[in-house]
mmCIF file of C-alpha atoms and ligand atoms in Angstrom:
data_model
loop_
_atom_site.group_PDB
_atom_site.id
_atom_site.type_symbol
_atom_site.label_atom_id
_atom_site.label_comp_id
_atom_site.label_asym_id
_atom_site.label_seq_id
_atom_site.Cartn_x
_atom_site.Cartn_y
_atom_site.Cartn_z
ATOM 1 C CA UNK S 1477 -1.793 -45.392 31.127
ATOM 2 C CA UNK S 1478 1.805 -44.919 32.221
ATOM 3 C CA UNK S 1479 3.180 -41.408 32.387
ATOM 4 C CA UNK S 1480 5.869 -42.245 29.788
ATOM 5 C CA UNK S 1481 3.233 -43.494 27.348
ATOM 6 C CA UNK S 1482 1.184 -40.321 27.908
ATOM 7 C CA UNK S 1483 4.185 -38.122 27.191
ATOM 8 C CA UNK S 1484 4.939 -40.129 24.056
ATOM 9 C CA UNK S 1485 1.353 -39.781 22.797
ATOM 10 C CA UNK S 1486 1.442 -36.056 23.455
ATOM 11 C CA UNK S 1487 4.783 -35.584 21.703
ATOM 12 C CA UNK S 1488 4.118 -37.788 18.705
ATOM 13 C CA UNK S 1489 1.955 -35.350 16.645
ATOM 14 C CA UNK S 1490 4.504 -32.595 17.335
ATOM 15 C CA UNK S 1491 7.324 -34.822 16.050
ATOM 16 C CA UNK S 1492 5.406 -35.598 12.864
ATOM 17 C CA UNK S 1493 4.677 -31.903 12.247
ATOM 18 C CA UNK S 1494 8.342 -30.974 12.779
ATOM 19 C CA UNK S 1495 9.477 -33.651 10.355
ATOM 20 C CA UNK S 1496 7.010 -32.561 7.678
ATOM 21 C CA UNK S 1497 8.198 -28.991 8.088
ATOM 22 C CA UNK S 1498 11.843 -30.112 7.879
ATOM 23 C CA UNK S 1499 11.163 -32.017 4.649
ATOM 24 C CA UNK S 1500 9.399 -28.973 3.180
ATOM 25 C CA UNK S 1501 12.267 -26.606 3.927
ATOM 26 C CA UNK S 1502 14.684 -29.048 2.283
ATOM 27 C CA UNK S 1503 12.346 -29.275 -0.724
ATOM 28 C CA UNK S 1504 12.746 -25.502 -1.127
ATOM 29 C CA UNK S 1505 16.532 -25.801 -0.924
ATOM 30 C CA UNK S 1506 16.497 -28.658 -3.405
ATOM 31 C CA UNK S 1507 14.572 -26.467 -5.856
ATOM 32 C CA UNK S 1508 17.205 -23.711 -5.456
ATOM 33 C CA UNK S 1509 19.905 -26.343 -6.081
ATOM 34 C CA UNK S 1510 18.172 -27.328 -9.344
ATOM 35 C CA UNK S 1511 18.121 -23.666 -10.417
ATOM 36 C CA UNK S 1512 21.887 -23.445 -9.732
ATOM 37 C CA UNK S 1513 22.457 -26.575 -11.814
ATOM 38 C CA UNK S 1514 20.456 -25.093 -14.726
ATOM 39 C CA UNK S 1515 22.494 -21.869 -14.570
ATOM 40 C CA UNK S 1516 25.886 -23.615 -14.356
ATOM 41 C CA UNK S 1517 24.961 -25.998 -17.148
ATOM 42 C CA UNK S 1518 24.173 -23.035 -19.397
ATOM 43 C CA UNK S 1519 27.389 -21.239 -18.381
ATOM 44 C CA UNK S 1520 29.595 -24.236 -19.182
ATOM 45 C CA UNK S 1521 27.754 -25.286 -22.376
ATOM 46 C CA UNK S 1522 30.639 -24.441 -24.733
ATOM 47 C CA UNK S 1523 33.035 -26.689 -22.783
ATOM 48 C CA UNK S 1524 30.621 -29.538 -22.004
ATOM 49 C CA UNK S 1525 28.578 -29.483 -25.227
ATOM 50 C CA UNK S 1526 25.373 -29.622 -23.113
ATOM 51 C CA UNK S 1527 23.217 -26.505 -22.690
ATOM 52 C CA UNK S 1528 20.640 -28.432 -20.657
ATOM 53 C CA UNK S 1529 20.624 -31.702 -18.763
ATOM 54 C CA UNK S 1530 18.080 -34.450 -19.371
ATOM 55 C CA UNK S 1531 14.750 -34.322 -17.565
ATOM 56 C CA UNK S 1532 15.415 -37.752 -16.064
ATOM 57 C CA UNK S 1533 18.667 -36.557 -14.471
ATOM 58 C CA UNK S 1534 17.033 -33.373 -13.137
ATOM 59 C CA UNK S 1535 14.171 -35.456 -11.690
ATOM 60 C CA UNK S 1536 16.689 -37.713 -9.918
ATOM 61 C CA UNK S 1537 18.526 -34.682 -8.499
ATOM 62 C CA UNK S 1538 15.156 -33.320 -7.318
ATOM 63 C CA UNK S 1539 14.354 -36.586 -5.562
ATOM 64 C CA UNK S 1540 17.480 -37.708 -3.684
ATOM 65 C CA UNK S 1541 17.592 -36.225 -0.147
ATOM 66 C CA UNK S 1542 21.178 -34.868 -0.199
ATOM 67 C CA UNK S 1543 20.845 -33.662 3.426
ATOM 68 C CA UNK S 1544 20.701 -37.320 4.506
ATOM 69 C CA UNK S 1545 24.181 -37.972 3.055
ATOM 70 C CA UNK S 1546 26.222 -35.161 4.638
ATOM 71 C CA UNK S 1547 27.882 -35.146 8.076
ATOM 72 C CA UNK S 1548 25.634 -34.363 11.057
ATOM 73 C CA UNK S 1549 25.561 -30.589 11.533
ATOM 74 C CA UNK S 1550 26.285 -29.895 7.835
ATOM 75 C CA UNK S 1551 22.687 -30.404 6.658
ATOM 76 C CA UNK S 1552 22.098 -26.698 6.129
ATOM 77 C CA UNK S 1553 24.874 -26.627 3.507
ATOM 78 C CA UNK S 1554 23.759 -29.834 1.786
ATOM 79 C CA UNK S 1555 22.094 -28.113 -1.180
ATOM 80 C CA UNK S 1556 24.647 -25.342 -1.723
ATOM 81 C CA UNK S 1557 26.578 -25.776 -4.948
ATOM 82 C CA UNK S 1558 29.844 -26.741 -3.322
ATOM 83 C CA UNK S 1559 31.686 -29.861 -2.225
ATOM 84 C CA UNK S 1560 31.303 -30.880 1.442
ATOM 85 C CA UNK S 1561 33.432 -32.995 3.784
ATOM 86 C CA UNK S 1562 32.155 -36.532 4.403
ATOM 87 C CA UNK S 1563 34.847 -37.664 6.865
ATOM 88 C CA UNK S 1564 38.128 -39.576 6.380
ATOM 89 C CA UNK S 1565 39.544 -36.628 4.417
ATOM 90 C CA UNK S 1566 37.064 -37.193 1.542
ATOM 91 C CA UNK S 1567 34.429 -34.915 0.004
ATOM 92 C CA UNK S 1568 31.047 -35.199 -1.685
ATOM 93 C CA UNK S 1569 31.128 -33.448 -5.092
ATOM 94 C CA UNK S 1570 29.187 -30.251 -5.735
ATOM 95 C CA UNK S 1571 25.653 -30.923 -7.040
ATOM 96 C CA UNK S 1572 26.386 -29.469 -10.496
ATOM 97 C CA UNK S 1573 29.258 -31.907 -11.066
ATOM 98 C CA UNK S 1574 27.134 -34.846 -9.848
ATOM 99 C CA UNK S 1575 24.359 -33.842 -12.263
ATOM 100 C CA UNK S 1576 26.727 -33.243 -15.196
ATOM 101 C CA UNK S 1577 28.621 -36.524 -14.750
ATOM 102 C CA UNK S 1578 25.345 -38.418 -14.441
ATOM 103 C CA UNK S 1579 24.024 -36.756 -17.596
ATOM 104 C CA UNK S 1580 27.222 -37.635 -19.497
ATOM 105 C CA UNK S 1581 26.566 -41.336 -18.784
ATOM 106 C CA UNK S 1582 23.280 -41.105 -20.801
ATOM 107 C CA UNK S 1583 21.743 -43.852 -18.651
ATOM 108 C CA UNK S 1584 18.800 -45.941 -19.771
ATOM 109 C CA UNK S 1585 16.443 -47.601 -17.241
ATOM 110 C CA UNK S 1586 17.788 -51.083 -18.053
ATOM 111 C CA UNK S 1587 21.463 -50.187 -17.564
ATOM 112 C CA UNK S 1588 23.949 -51.859 -15.238
ATOM 113 C CA UNK S 1589 26.334 -49.269 -13.783
ATOM 114 C CA UNK S 1590 29.612 -49.288 -11.866
ATOM 115 C CA UNK S 1591 30.727 -46.385 -9.675
ATOM 116 C CA UNK S 1592 34.284 -46.173 -8.308
ATOM 117 C CA UNK S 1593 34.444 -44.029 -5.142
ATOM 118 C CA UNK S 1594 31.208 -44.517 -3.162
ATOM 119 C CA UNK S 1595 32.059 -41.881 -0.542
ATOM 120 C CA UNK S 1596 28.832 -41.129 1.321
ATOM 121 C CA UNK S 1597 26.697 -42.850 -1.334
ATOM 122 C CA UNK S 1598 24.992 -39.743 -2.730
ATOM 123 C CA UNK S 1599 26.115 -40.204 -6.344
ATOM 124 C CA UNK S 1600 25.217 -43.906 -6.112
ATOM 125 C CA UNK S 1601 21.694 -42.950 -5.002
ATOM 126 C CA UNK S 1602 21.332 -40.608 -8.003
ATOM 127 C CA UNK S 1603 22.485 -43.446 -10.286
ATOM 128 C CA UNK S 1604 20.067 -45.769 -8.461
ATOM 129 C CA UNK S 1605 17.180 -43.521 -9.523
ATOM 130 C CA UNK S 1606 18.118 -43.951 -13.194
ATOM 131 C CA UNK S 1607 19.504 -47.447 -13.786
ATOM 132 C CA UNK S 1608 18.491 -51.068 -13.215
ATOM 133 C CA UNK S 1609 21.485 -52.025 -11.068
ATOM 134 C CA UNK S 1610 24.300 -50.005 -9.507
ATOM 135 C CA UNK S 1611 27.536 -51.501 -8.155
ATOM 136 C CA UNK S 1612 29.735 -49.106 -6.201
ATOM 137 C CA UNK S 1613 33.206 -49.622 -4.684
ATOM 138 C CA UNK S 1614 34.854 -47.599 -1.912
ATOM 139 C CA UNK S 1615 38.451 -48.055 -0.735
ATOM 140 C CA UNK S 1616 37.922 -46.563 2.754
ATOM 141 C CA UNK S 1617 36.249 -49.392 4.620
ATOM 142 C CA UNK S 1618 34.256 -47.345 7.198
ATOM 143 C CA UNK S 1619 32.902 -45.090 4.404
ATOM 144 C CA UNK S 1620 31.774 -48.169 2.452
ATOM 145 C CA UNK S 1621 30.015 -49.580 5.514
ATOM 146 C CA UNK S 1622 28.313 -46.277 6.397
ATOM 147 C CA UNK S 1623 27.175 -45.760 2.798
ATOM 148 C CA UNK S 1624 25.727 -49.279 2.625
ATOM 149 C CA UNK S 1625 23.717 -48.712 5.817
ATOM 150 C CA UNK S 1626 22.540 -45.264 4.673
ATOM 151 C CA UNK S 1627 21.481 -46.445 1.195
ATOM 152 C CA UNK S 1628 19.599 -49.420 2.658
ATOM 153 C CA UNK S 1629 17.828 -47.153 5.181
ATOM 154 C CA UNK S 1630 16.730 -44.870 2.328
ATOM 155 C CA UNK S 1631 15.418 -47.852 0.348
ATOM 156 C CA UNK S 1632 18.016 -47.952 -2.464
ATOM 157 C CA UNK S 1633 17.783 -51.693 -3.014
ATOM 158 C CA UNK S 1634 19.250 -51.594 -6.529
ATOM 159 C CA UNK S 1635 22.572 -50.243 -5.185
ATOM 160 C CA UNK S 1636 25.227 -52.723 -3.975
ATOM 161 C CA UNK S 1637 28.240 -51.358 -2.061
ATOM 162 C CA UNK S 1638 31.581 -53.096 -1.722
ATOM 163 C CA UNK S 1639 34.749 -52.154 0.104
ATOM 164 C CA UNK S 1640 37.862 -52.467 -2.082
ATOM 165 C CA UNK S 1641 40.098 -50.978 -4.777
ATOM 166 C CA UNK S 1642 38.004 -49.820 -7.723
ATOM 167 C CA UNK S 1643 41.083 -49.373 -9.938
ATOM 168 C CA UNK S 1644 40.577 -53.010 -10.916
ATOM 169 C CA UNK S 1645 36.814 -52.557 -11.388
ATOM 170 C CA UNK S 1646 34.367 -55.268 -10.303
ATOM 171 C CA UNK S 1647 35.178 -58.259 -12.584
ATOM 172 C CA UNK S 1648 32.486 -60.547 -11.085
ATOM 173 C CA UNK S 1649 29.734 -58.121 -12.166
ATOM 174 C CA UNK S 1650 31.267 -56.948 -15.483
ATOM 175 C CA UNK S 1651 30.498 -55.947 -18.175
ATOM 176 C CA UNK S 1652 28.766 -52.629 -17.466
ATOM 177 C CA UNK S 1653 26.742 -50.296 -19.686
ATOM 178 C CA UNK S 1654 28.293 -47.331 -17.909
ATOM 179 C CA UNK S 1655 31.102 -46.645 -15.439
ATOM 180 C CA UNK S 1656 31.672 -43.493 -13.387
ATOM 181 C CA UNK S 1657 34.825 -42.723 -11.405
ATOM 182 C CA UNK S 1658 34.407 -40.020 -8.753
ATOM 183 C CA UNK S 1659 38.079 -39.693 -7.720
ATOM 184 C CA UNK S 1660 40.885 -38.133 -9.781
ATOM 185 C CA UNK S 1661 42.888 -40.872 -11.520
ATOM 186 C CA UNK S 1662 46.509 -40.504 -12.677
ATOM 187 C CA UNK S 1663 45.563 -42.399 -15.855
ATOM 188 C CA UNK S 1664 42.551 -44.299 -17.207
ATOM 189 C CA UNK S 1665 42.539 -47.688 -15.398
ATOM 190 C CA UNK S 1666 42.738 -50.339 -18.188
ATOM 191 C CA UNK S 1667 40.429 -52.731 -16.273
ATOM 192 C CA UNK S 1668 37.605 -50.187 -16.392
ATOM 193 C CA UNK S 1669 37.836 -49.883 -20.187
ATOM 194 C CA UNK S 1670 37.867 -53.690 -20.437
ATOM 195 C CA UNK S 1671 34.771 -53.953 -18.229
ATOM 196 C CA UNK S 1672 32.719 -51.612 -20.460
ATOM 197 C CA UNK S 1673 30.181 -53.199 -22.837
ATOM 198 C CA UNK S 1674 30.399 -52.281 -26.522
ATOM 199 C CA UNK S 1675 28.372 -49.055 -26.773
ATOM 200 C CA UNK S 1676 29.243 -48.292 -23.125
ATOM 201 C CA UNK S 1677 30.498 -45.020 -21.592
ATOM 202 C CA UNK S 1678 33.119 -44.265 -18.950
ATOM 203 C CA UNK S 1679 33.141 -40.857 -17.226
ATOM 204 C CA UNK S 1680 36.363 -40.195 -15.315
ATOM 205 C CA UNK S 1681 38.475 -37.277 -14.053
ATOM 206 C CA UNK S 1682 42.088 -37.855 -15.167
ATOM 207 C CA UNK S 1683 45.223 -35.853 -14.461
ATOM 208 C CA UNK S 1684 47.806 -34.819 -11.919
ATOM 209 C CA UNK S 1685 46.622 -34.777 -8.328
ATOM 210 C CA UNK S 1686 47.215 -31.194 -7.235
ATOM 211 C CA UNK S 1687 46.773 -29.149 -10.404
ATOM 212 C CA UNK S 1688 43.308 -30.532 -11.152
ATOM 213 C CA UNK S 1689 42.064 -32.998 -13.722
ATOM 214 C CA UNK S 1690 40.190 -33.185 -17.014
ATOM 215 C CA UNK S 1691 36.786 -34.812 -16.954
ATOM 216 C CA UNK S 1692 36.869 -37.373 -19.776
ATOM 217 C CA UNK S 1693 34.073 -39.262 -21.511
ATOM 218 C CA UNK S 1694 35.355 -42.472 -23.081
ATOM 219 C CA UNK S 1695 32.985 -44.304 -25.412
ATOM 220 C CA UNK S 1696 33.432 -47.857 -26.637
ATOM 221 C CA UNK S 1697 31.875 -48.577 -30.038
ATOM 222 C CA UNK S 1698 30.265 -51.812 -31.176
ATOM 223 C CA UNK S 1699 33.631 -53.052 -32.449
ATOM 224 C CA UNK S 1700 35.337 -52.334 -29.106
ATOM 225 C CA UNK S 1701 37.224 -49.212 -30.325
ATOM 226 C CA UNK S 1702 37.315 -46.294 -27.862
ATOM 227 C CA UNK S 1703 37.106 -42.540 -28.419
ATOM 228 C CA UNK S 1704 37.879 -39.973 -25.723
ATOM 229 C CA UNK S 1705 36.390 -36.516 -25.262
ATOM 230 C CA UNK S 1706 37.697 -33.931 -22.797
ATOM 231 C CA UNK S 1707 34.673 -32.222 -21.212
ATOM 232 C CA UNK S 1708 35.703 -29.896 -18.386
ATOM 233 C CA UNK S 1709 38.491 -28.943 -15.969
ATOM 234 C CA UNK S 1710 37.631 -30.416 -12.549
ATOM 235 C CA UNK S 1711 39.209 -31.046 -9.141
ATOM 236 C CA UNK S 1712 38.612 -34.332 -7.308
ATOM 237 C CA UNK S 1713 40.199 -36.080 -4.332
ATOM 238 C CA UNK S 1714 42.766 -38.586 -5.662
ATOM 239 C CA UNK S 1715 42.069 -42.154 -6.710
ATOM 240 C CA UNK S 1716 44.405 -44.056 -4.422
ATOM 241 C CA UNK S 1717 45.558 -47.679 -4.357
ATOM 242 C CA UNK S 1718 46.089 -47.717 -0.555
ATOM 243 C CA UNK S 1719 43.341 -49.269 1.504
ATOM 244 C CA UNK S 1720 42.754 -47.422 4.813
HETATM 245 N N1 SAH N 814 30.834 -40.264 -5.145
HETATM 246 C C1 SAH N 814 31.057 -39.882 -3.773
HETATM 247 C C2 SAH N 814 32.168 -38.872 -3.563
HETATM 248 C C3 SAH N 814 33.445 -39.389 -3.932
HETATM 249 S S1 SAH N 814 34.876 -38.743 -3.162
HETATM 250 C C4 SAH N 814 29.812 -39.370 -3.109
HETATM 251 O O1 SAH N 814 28.763 -39.231 -3.763
HETATM 252 O O2 SAH N 814 29.884 -39.117 -1.905
HETATM 253 C C5 SAH N 814 35.950 -39.980 -3.847
HETATM 254 C C6 SAH N 814 35.894 -41.286 -3.109
HETATM 255 O O3 SAH N 814 36.720 -42.201 -3.827
HETATM 256 C C7 SAH N 814 36.469 -41.203 -1.689
HETATM 257 O O4 SAH N 814 35.532 -41.655 -0.770
HETATM 258 C C8 SAH N 814 37.703 -42.105 -1.758
HETATM 259 O O5 SAH N 814 37.947 -42.783 -0.553
HETATM 260 C C9 SAH N 814 37.328 -43.053 -2.881
HETATM 261 N N2 SAH N 814 38.447 -43.738 -3.530
HETATM 262 C C10 SAH N 814 39.693 -43.267 -3.775
HETATM 263 N N3 SAH N 814 40.434 -44.199 -4.425
HETATM 264 C C11 SAH N 814 39.628 -45.295 -4.599
HETATM 265 C C12 SAH N 814 39.818 -46.589 -5.172
HETATM 266 N N4 SAH N 814 40.991 -46.972 -5.725
HETATM 267 N N5 SAH N 814 38.774 -47.440 -5.191
HETATM 268 C C13 SAH N 814 37.580 -47.089 -4.630
HETATM 269 N N6 SAH N 814 37.345 -45.898 -4.037
HETATM 270 C C14 SAH N 814 38.358 -44.997 -4.032
#
């Protein structure tokens, strides 16, 4: 037996043990993250109209390994309730906002969903736990490519990533049961409302770039009429039309 093979065989059980331990410590942090989400949901219930989030959404938040989506070296902050940098001047939203926005979509297992603003792919993975198909668009090409690789490596086969401008939606895949925008838009993009099915929901932060936005839920009824509800004051990176 070669010396390299011997070293490998000796090291292998140690590597497995370290990985199992790493997963366990993240499981503990994920549990603490869920507790934070429960608390913040209760605290914002008068604004959002939701005192608790659905069990399905909480189960998805408990499952997705958020530490695999953050920049190398930032893993220890992955489960803190705050936004984190993901490169290219963009950020991953705080876990509470991800959970709330997901809950507001009221997803059913058969739903077809569009996300605008893939970023690192974390929100898309959460949606992938809850819907039949997820289509997600990112305007920063390297972010789109990295997210696609990451999601495939984690086994999210129902999630399809595309590089492009999500302001115009994804006409080839429309209509959608639900659409989520994870960047602050100056106004509601008309194409996204058009690409919603009757009975569909659009969750989107809208408002001026620097003073923060209002998180809106727009519902389309069976006759195609829309109603808009303002849920919460939020602050997102801007929805831009410029491809990087
Ligand atoms: N949902 C992401 C975080 C989004 S940050 C996650 O889970 O990581 C907002 C993202 O929207 C950024 O990556 C930004 O590049 C992207 N974005 C901004 N304008 C866009 C547009 N017009 N179309 C698609 N993506 C856009």
